[in-house]
GROMACS .gro file of C-alpha atoms in nm:
model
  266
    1UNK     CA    1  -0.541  -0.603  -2.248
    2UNK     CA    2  -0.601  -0.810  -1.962
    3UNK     CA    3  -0.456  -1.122  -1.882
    4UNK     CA    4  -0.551  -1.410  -1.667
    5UNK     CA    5  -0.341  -1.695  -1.531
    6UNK     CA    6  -0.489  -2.003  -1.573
    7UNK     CA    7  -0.485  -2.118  -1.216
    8UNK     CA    8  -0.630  -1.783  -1.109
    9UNK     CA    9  -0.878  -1.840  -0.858
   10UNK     CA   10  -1.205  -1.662  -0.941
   11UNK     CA   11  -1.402  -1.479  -0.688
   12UNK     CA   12  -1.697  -1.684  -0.632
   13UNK     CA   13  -1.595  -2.003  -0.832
   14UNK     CA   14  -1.679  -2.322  -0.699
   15UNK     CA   15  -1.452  -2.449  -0.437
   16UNK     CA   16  -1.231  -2.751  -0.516
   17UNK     CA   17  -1.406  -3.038  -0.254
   18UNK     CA   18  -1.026  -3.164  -0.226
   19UNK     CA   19  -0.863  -2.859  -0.107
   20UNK     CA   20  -0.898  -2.730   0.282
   21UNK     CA   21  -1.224  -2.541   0.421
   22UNK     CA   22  -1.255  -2.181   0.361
   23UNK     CA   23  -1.174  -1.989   0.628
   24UNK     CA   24  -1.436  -1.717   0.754
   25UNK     CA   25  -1.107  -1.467   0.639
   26UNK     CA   26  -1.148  -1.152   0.415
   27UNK     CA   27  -1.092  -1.285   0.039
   28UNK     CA   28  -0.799  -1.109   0.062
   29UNK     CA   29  -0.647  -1.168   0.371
   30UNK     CA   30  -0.317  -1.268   0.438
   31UNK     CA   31  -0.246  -1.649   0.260
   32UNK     CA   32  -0.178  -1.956   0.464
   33UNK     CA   33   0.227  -2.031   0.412
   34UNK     CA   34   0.114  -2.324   0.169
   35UNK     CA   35   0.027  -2.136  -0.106
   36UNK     CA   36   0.226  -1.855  -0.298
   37UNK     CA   37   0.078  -1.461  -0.237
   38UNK     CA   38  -0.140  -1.385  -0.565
   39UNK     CA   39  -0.031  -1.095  -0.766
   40UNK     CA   40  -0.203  -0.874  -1.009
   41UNK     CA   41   0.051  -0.716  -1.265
   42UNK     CA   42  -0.055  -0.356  -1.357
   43UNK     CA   43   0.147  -0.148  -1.598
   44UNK     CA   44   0.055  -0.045  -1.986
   45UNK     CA   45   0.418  -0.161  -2.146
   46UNK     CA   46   0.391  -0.550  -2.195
   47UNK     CA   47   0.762  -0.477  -2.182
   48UNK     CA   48   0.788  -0.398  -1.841
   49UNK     CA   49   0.548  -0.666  -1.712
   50UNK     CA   50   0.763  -0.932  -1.915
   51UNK     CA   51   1.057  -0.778  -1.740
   52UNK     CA   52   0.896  -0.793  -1.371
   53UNK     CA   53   0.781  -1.101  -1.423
   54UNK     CA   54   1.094  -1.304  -1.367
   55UNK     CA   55   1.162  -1.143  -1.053
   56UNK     CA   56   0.905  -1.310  -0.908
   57UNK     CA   57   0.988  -1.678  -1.051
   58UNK     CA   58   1.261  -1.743  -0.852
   59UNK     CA   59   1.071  -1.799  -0.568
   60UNK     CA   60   0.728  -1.992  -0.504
   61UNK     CA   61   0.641  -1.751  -0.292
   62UNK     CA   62   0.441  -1.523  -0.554
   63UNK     CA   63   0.227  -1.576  -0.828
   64UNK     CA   64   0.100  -1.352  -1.114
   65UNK     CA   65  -0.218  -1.426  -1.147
   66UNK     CA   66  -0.370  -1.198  -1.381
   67UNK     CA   67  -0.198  -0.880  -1.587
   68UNK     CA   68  -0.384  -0.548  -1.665
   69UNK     CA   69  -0.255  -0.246  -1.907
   70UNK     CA   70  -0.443   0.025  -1.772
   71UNK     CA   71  -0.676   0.149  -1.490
   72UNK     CA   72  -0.996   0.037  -1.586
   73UNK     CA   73  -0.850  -0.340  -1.664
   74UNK     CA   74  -0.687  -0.304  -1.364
   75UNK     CA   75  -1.034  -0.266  -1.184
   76UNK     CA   76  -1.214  -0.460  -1.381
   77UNK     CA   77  -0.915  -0.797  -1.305
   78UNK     CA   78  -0.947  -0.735  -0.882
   79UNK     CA   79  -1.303  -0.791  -0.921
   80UNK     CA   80  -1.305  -1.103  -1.072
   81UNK     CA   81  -0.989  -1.244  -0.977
   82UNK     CA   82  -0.867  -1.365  -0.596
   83UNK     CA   83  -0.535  -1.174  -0.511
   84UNK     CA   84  -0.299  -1.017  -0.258
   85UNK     CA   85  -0.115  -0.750  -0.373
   86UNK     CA   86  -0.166  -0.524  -0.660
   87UNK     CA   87   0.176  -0.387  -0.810
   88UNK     CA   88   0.047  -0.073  -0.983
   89UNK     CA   89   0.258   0.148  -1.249
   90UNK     CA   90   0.159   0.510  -1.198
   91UNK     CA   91   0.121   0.683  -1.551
   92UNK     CA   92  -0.123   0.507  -1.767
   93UNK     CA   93  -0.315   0.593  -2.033
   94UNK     CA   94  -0.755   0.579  -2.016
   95UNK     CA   95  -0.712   0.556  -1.663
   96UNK     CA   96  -0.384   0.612  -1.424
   97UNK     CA   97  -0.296   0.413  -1.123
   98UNK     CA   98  -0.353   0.656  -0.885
   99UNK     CA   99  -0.739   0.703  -0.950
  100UNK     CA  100  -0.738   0.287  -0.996
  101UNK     CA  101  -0.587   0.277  -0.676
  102UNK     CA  102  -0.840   0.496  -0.537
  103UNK     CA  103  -1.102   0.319  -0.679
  104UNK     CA  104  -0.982  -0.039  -0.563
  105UNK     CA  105  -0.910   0.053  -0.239
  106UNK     CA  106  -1.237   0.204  -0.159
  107UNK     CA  107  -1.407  -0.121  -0.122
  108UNK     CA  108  -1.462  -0.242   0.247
  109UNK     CA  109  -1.258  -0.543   0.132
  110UNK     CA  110  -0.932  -0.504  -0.120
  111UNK     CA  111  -0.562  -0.662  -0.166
  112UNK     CA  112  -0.241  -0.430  -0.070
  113UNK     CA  113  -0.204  -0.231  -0.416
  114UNK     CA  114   0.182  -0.139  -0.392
  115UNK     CA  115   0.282   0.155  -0.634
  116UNK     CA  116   0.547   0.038  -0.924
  117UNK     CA  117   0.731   0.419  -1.023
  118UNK     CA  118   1.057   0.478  -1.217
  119UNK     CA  119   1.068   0.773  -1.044
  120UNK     CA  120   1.213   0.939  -0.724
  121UNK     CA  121   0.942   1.065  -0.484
  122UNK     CA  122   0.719   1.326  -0.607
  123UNK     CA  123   0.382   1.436  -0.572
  124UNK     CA  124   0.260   1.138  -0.751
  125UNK     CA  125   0.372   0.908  -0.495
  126UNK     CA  126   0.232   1.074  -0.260
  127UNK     CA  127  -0.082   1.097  -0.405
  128UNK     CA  128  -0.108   0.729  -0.444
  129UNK     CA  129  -0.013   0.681  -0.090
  130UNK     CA  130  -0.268   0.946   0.005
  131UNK     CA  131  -0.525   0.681  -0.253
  132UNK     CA  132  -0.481   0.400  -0.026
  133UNK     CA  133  -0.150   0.220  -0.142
  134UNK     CA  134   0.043   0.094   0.124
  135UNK     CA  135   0.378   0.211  -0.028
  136UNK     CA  136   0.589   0.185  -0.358
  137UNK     CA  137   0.851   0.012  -0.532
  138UNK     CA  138   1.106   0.079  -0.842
  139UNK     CA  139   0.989  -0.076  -1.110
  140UNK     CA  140   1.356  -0.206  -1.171
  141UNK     CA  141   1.429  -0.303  -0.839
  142UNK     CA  142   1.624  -0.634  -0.747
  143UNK     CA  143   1.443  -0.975  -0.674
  144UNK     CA  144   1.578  -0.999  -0.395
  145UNK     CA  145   1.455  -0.609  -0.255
  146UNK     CA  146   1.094  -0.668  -0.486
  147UNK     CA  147   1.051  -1.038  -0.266
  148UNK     CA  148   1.163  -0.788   0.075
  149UNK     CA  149   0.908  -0.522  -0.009
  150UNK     CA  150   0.638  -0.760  -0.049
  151UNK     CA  151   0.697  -0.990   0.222
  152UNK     CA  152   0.691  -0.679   0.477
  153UNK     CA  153   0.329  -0.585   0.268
  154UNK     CA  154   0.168  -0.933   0.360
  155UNK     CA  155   0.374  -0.867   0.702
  156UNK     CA  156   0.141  -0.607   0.780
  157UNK     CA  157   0.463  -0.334   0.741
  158UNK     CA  158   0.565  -0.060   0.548
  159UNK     CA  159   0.676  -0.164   0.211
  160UNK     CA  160   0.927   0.125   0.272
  161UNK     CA  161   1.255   0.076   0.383
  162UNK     CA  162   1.334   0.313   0.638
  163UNK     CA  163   1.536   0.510   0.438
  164UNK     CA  164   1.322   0.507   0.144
  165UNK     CA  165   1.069   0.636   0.426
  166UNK     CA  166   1.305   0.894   0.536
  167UNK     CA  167   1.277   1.030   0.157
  168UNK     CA  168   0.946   1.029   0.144
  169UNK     CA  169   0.886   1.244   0.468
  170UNK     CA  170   1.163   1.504   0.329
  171UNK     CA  171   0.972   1.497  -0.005
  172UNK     CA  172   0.648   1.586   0.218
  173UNK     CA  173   0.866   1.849   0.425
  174UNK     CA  174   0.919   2.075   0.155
  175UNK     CA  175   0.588   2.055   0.036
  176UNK     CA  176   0.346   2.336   0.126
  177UNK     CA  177   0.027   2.207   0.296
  178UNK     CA  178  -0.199   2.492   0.261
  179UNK     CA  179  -0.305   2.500  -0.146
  180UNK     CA  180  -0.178   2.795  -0.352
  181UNK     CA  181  -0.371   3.009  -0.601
  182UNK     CA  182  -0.244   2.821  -0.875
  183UNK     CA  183  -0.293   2.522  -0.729
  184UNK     CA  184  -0.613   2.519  -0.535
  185UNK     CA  185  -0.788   2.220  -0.652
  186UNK     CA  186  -1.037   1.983  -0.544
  187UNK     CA  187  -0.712   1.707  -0.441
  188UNK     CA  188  -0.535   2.020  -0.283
  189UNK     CA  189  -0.830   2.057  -0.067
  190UNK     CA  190  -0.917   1.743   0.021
  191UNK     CA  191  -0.507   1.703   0.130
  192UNK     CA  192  -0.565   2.029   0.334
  193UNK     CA  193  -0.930   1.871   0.495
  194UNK     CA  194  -0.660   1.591   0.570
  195UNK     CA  195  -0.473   1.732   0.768
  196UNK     CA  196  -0.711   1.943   0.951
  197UNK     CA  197  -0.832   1.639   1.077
  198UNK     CA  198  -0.520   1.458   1.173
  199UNK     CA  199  -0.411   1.811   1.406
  200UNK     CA  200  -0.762   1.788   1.562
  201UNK     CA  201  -0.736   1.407   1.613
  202UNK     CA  202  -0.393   1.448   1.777
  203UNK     CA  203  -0.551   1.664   2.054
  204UNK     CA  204  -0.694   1.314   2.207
  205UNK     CA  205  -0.413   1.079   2.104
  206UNK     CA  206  -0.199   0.935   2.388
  207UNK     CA  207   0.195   0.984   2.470
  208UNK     CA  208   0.231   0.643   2.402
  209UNK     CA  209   0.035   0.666   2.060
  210UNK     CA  210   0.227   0.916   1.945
  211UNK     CA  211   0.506   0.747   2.081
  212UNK     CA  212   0.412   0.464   1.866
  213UNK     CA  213   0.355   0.668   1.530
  214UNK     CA  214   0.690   0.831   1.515
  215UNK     CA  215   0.855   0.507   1.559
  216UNK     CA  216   0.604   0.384   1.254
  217UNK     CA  217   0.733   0.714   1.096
  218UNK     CA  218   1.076   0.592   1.108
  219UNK     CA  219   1.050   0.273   0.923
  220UNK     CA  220   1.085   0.038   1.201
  221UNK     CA  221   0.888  -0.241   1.210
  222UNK     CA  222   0.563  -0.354   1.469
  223UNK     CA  223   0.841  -0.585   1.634
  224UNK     CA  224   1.113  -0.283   1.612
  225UNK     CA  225   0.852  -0.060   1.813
  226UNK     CA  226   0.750  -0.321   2.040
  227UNK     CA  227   1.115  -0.358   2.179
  228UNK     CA  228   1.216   0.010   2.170
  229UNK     CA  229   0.912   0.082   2.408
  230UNK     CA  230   0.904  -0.235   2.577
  231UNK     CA  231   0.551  -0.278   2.512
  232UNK     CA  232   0.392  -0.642   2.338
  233UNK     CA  233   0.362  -0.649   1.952
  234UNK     CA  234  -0.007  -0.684   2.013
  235UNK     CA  235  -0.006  -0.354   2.194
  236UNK     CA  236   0.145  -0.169   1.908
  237UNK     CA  237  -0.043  -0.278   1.661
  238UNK     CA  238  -0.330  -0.198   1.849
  239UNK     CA  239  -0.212   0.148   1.907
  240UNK     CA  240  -0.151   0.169   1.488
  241UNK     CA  241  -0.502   0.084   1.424
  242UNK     CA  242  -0.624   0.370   1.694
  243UNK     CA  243  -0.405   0.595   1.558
  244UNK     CA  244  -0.495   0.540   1.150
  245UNK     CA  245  -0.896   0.554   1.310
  246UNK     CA  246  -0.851   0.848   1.440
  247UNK     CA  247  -0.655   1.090   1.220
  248UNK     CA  248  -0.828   0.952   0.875
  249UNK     CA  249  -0.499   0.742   0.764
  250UNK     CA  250  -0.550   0.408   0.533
  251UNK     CA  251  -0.186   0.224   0.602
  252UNK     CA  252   0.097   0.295   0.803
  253UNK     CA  253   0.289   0.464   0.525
  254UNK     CA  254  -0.022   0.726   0.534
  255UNK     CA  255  -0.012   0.775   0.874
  256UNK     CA  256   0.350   0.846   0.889
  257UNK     CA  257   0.279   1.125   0.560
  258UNK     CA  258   0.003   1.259   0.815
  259UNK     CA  259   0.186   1.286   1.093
  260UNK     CA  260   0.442   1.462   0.904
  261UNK     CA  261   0.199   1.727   0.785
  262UNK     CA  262  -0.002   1.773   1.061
  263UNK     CA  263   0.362   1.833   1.315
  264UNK     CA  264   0.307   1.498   1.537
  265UNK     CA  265   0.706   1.446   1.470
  266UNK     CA  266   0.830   1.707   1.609
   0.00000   0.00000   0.00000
C-alpha cells in the first residue's frame, strides 16, 4: 500500500507562483538548506515504517513524503513523487529492494536509495550496493546515527562509517570472485564482467587516482582525502568521478567494493 504525504511535491505539478524559481537542477538534486531532504519510506511491515518514522521527527531536516510496502510501489511512488533519498528494506515480498533499487537507479536521473537491513553484511548488501545504492543503514539504528548517515548521503559521501566500510570490504574479501559451479548465474557473471573491467580500467588510472580511491576505500571523507594528499576538495572529487567512469562503479561505496575485488588496495 502506498502512501503519500500530503505536502508531497508531485513531479510535474504546477509550481506554487509564491515560492522561489526552479533551478535548472536535476529533480533530485541536492535541496537548498531551506527546505527539509524528502524521503520515500520503503519496507513491507507498517510496523517498521511507524517505528522509523519518529527518528526522523526530531529534526526538520527530513521529511517522509510518501511510504511504499513493496518493490513495485516503491517504483511506482519515485515516479510520481519529488524526493531525495530512498530508504529501502531489502526482503520484500512481489518485488525485493534490490531489483527496485536496480530498477530506480537505472534512470539517467534518480534520488540516493540507501539500503534499510537488520542484518550484518552479506551478499545481499552487496548486491544492492552493486544495484546502485549508495550504502546501507540498520533499520534500528539511532536518530542521531540515521540523521549522520543521511546527511553524509546528500553530502555527496559514503553513508558508511568507516568502520562499517571496513566490514563491508572484509565481507567482500572472503568472497570468491570467480562464480562456482553451483553458483554460476547470470548476477555471478555479470559481478565477474565487473570486475574484469575495473582490472582493465586500472591499467590507465593515475597514482594519484588510485591514491584517491583507497582513501575513498577507507571511509574518509572528500575533505579527509583532500588534506591527507594535500590536494583541493575540487580535485578529489574530480578524481572520484574519473575513477567511478572508468572502472563501471555507480557511488563511492561501489567503487571502494570494486577496488577491493579487482586488487587496487593492495
Amino acid at each position: 500500500m502506498v502512501i503519500v504525504s500530503a505536502h508531497a511535491p508531485r513531479l510535474g505539478s504546477v509550481p506554487d507562483p509564491s515560492a522561489a524559481p526552479a533551478s535548472s537542477a536535476s529533480r533530485f538534486a541536492s535541496p537548498a538548506p531551506a527546505r527539509p531532504v524528502r524521503v520515500i519510506l520503503v519496507d513491507d511491515d507498517p510496523l517498521t515504517r511507524a517505528a522509523i518514522k519518529p527518528l526522523l521527527r526530531p529534526s526538520q531536516d527530513y521529511v517522509v513524503v510518501a511510504e511504499a510496502g513493496d518493490g513495485h510501489e516503491a517504483i511506482d511512488v519515485v515516479g510520481r513523487i519529488e524526493a531525495d533519498i530512498v530508504l529501502m528494506d531489502l526482503g520484500m515480498p512481489v518485488m525485493d529492494g534490490i531489483e527496485a533499487t536496480r530498477q530506480i537507479c537505472a534512470a539517467p536521473r534518480h534520488p540516493h536509495v540507501v539500503a534499510l537491513t537488520t542484518w550484518d553484511v552479506d551478499d545481499a548488501v552487496v548486491r544492492v550496493i552493486e544495484a546502485g545504492a549508495v550504502g546501507y543503514l540498520l533499520k534500528y539504528s539511532a536518530s542521531e546515527e540515521l540523521h549522520a548517515g543521511l546527511r553524509r548521503v546528500m553530502a555527496g559521501e559514503s553513508v558508511l562509517s568507516p568502520g562499517a566500510l571496513a566490514e563491508l570490504l572484509r565481507y567482500v574479501r572472503s568472497q570468491p570472485t570467480a562464480p562456482t559451479a553451483a553458483a554460476y548465474d547470470l548476477r555471478s557473471q555479470e559481478r565477474q564482467h565487473a570486475v574484469a573491467q575495473a582490472q582493465q580500467a586500472a591499467a590507465g588510472l593515475s597514482r594519484r587516482e588510485l591514491e584517491v580511491i583507497a582513501a575513498a576505500a577507507e571511509g574518509l571523507t572528500t575533505e579527509e582525502i583532500a588534506n591527507r594528499l594535500y590536494i583541493s576538495v575540487s580535485t578529489v572529487k574530480a578524481h572520484l568521478r574519473s575513477a567511478q567512469e572508468r572502472v563501471g562503479a555507480r557511488n563511492r561505496v561501489h567503487l571502494a567494493v570494486l577496488a577491493e575485488r579487482a586488487g587496487l588496495l593492495g
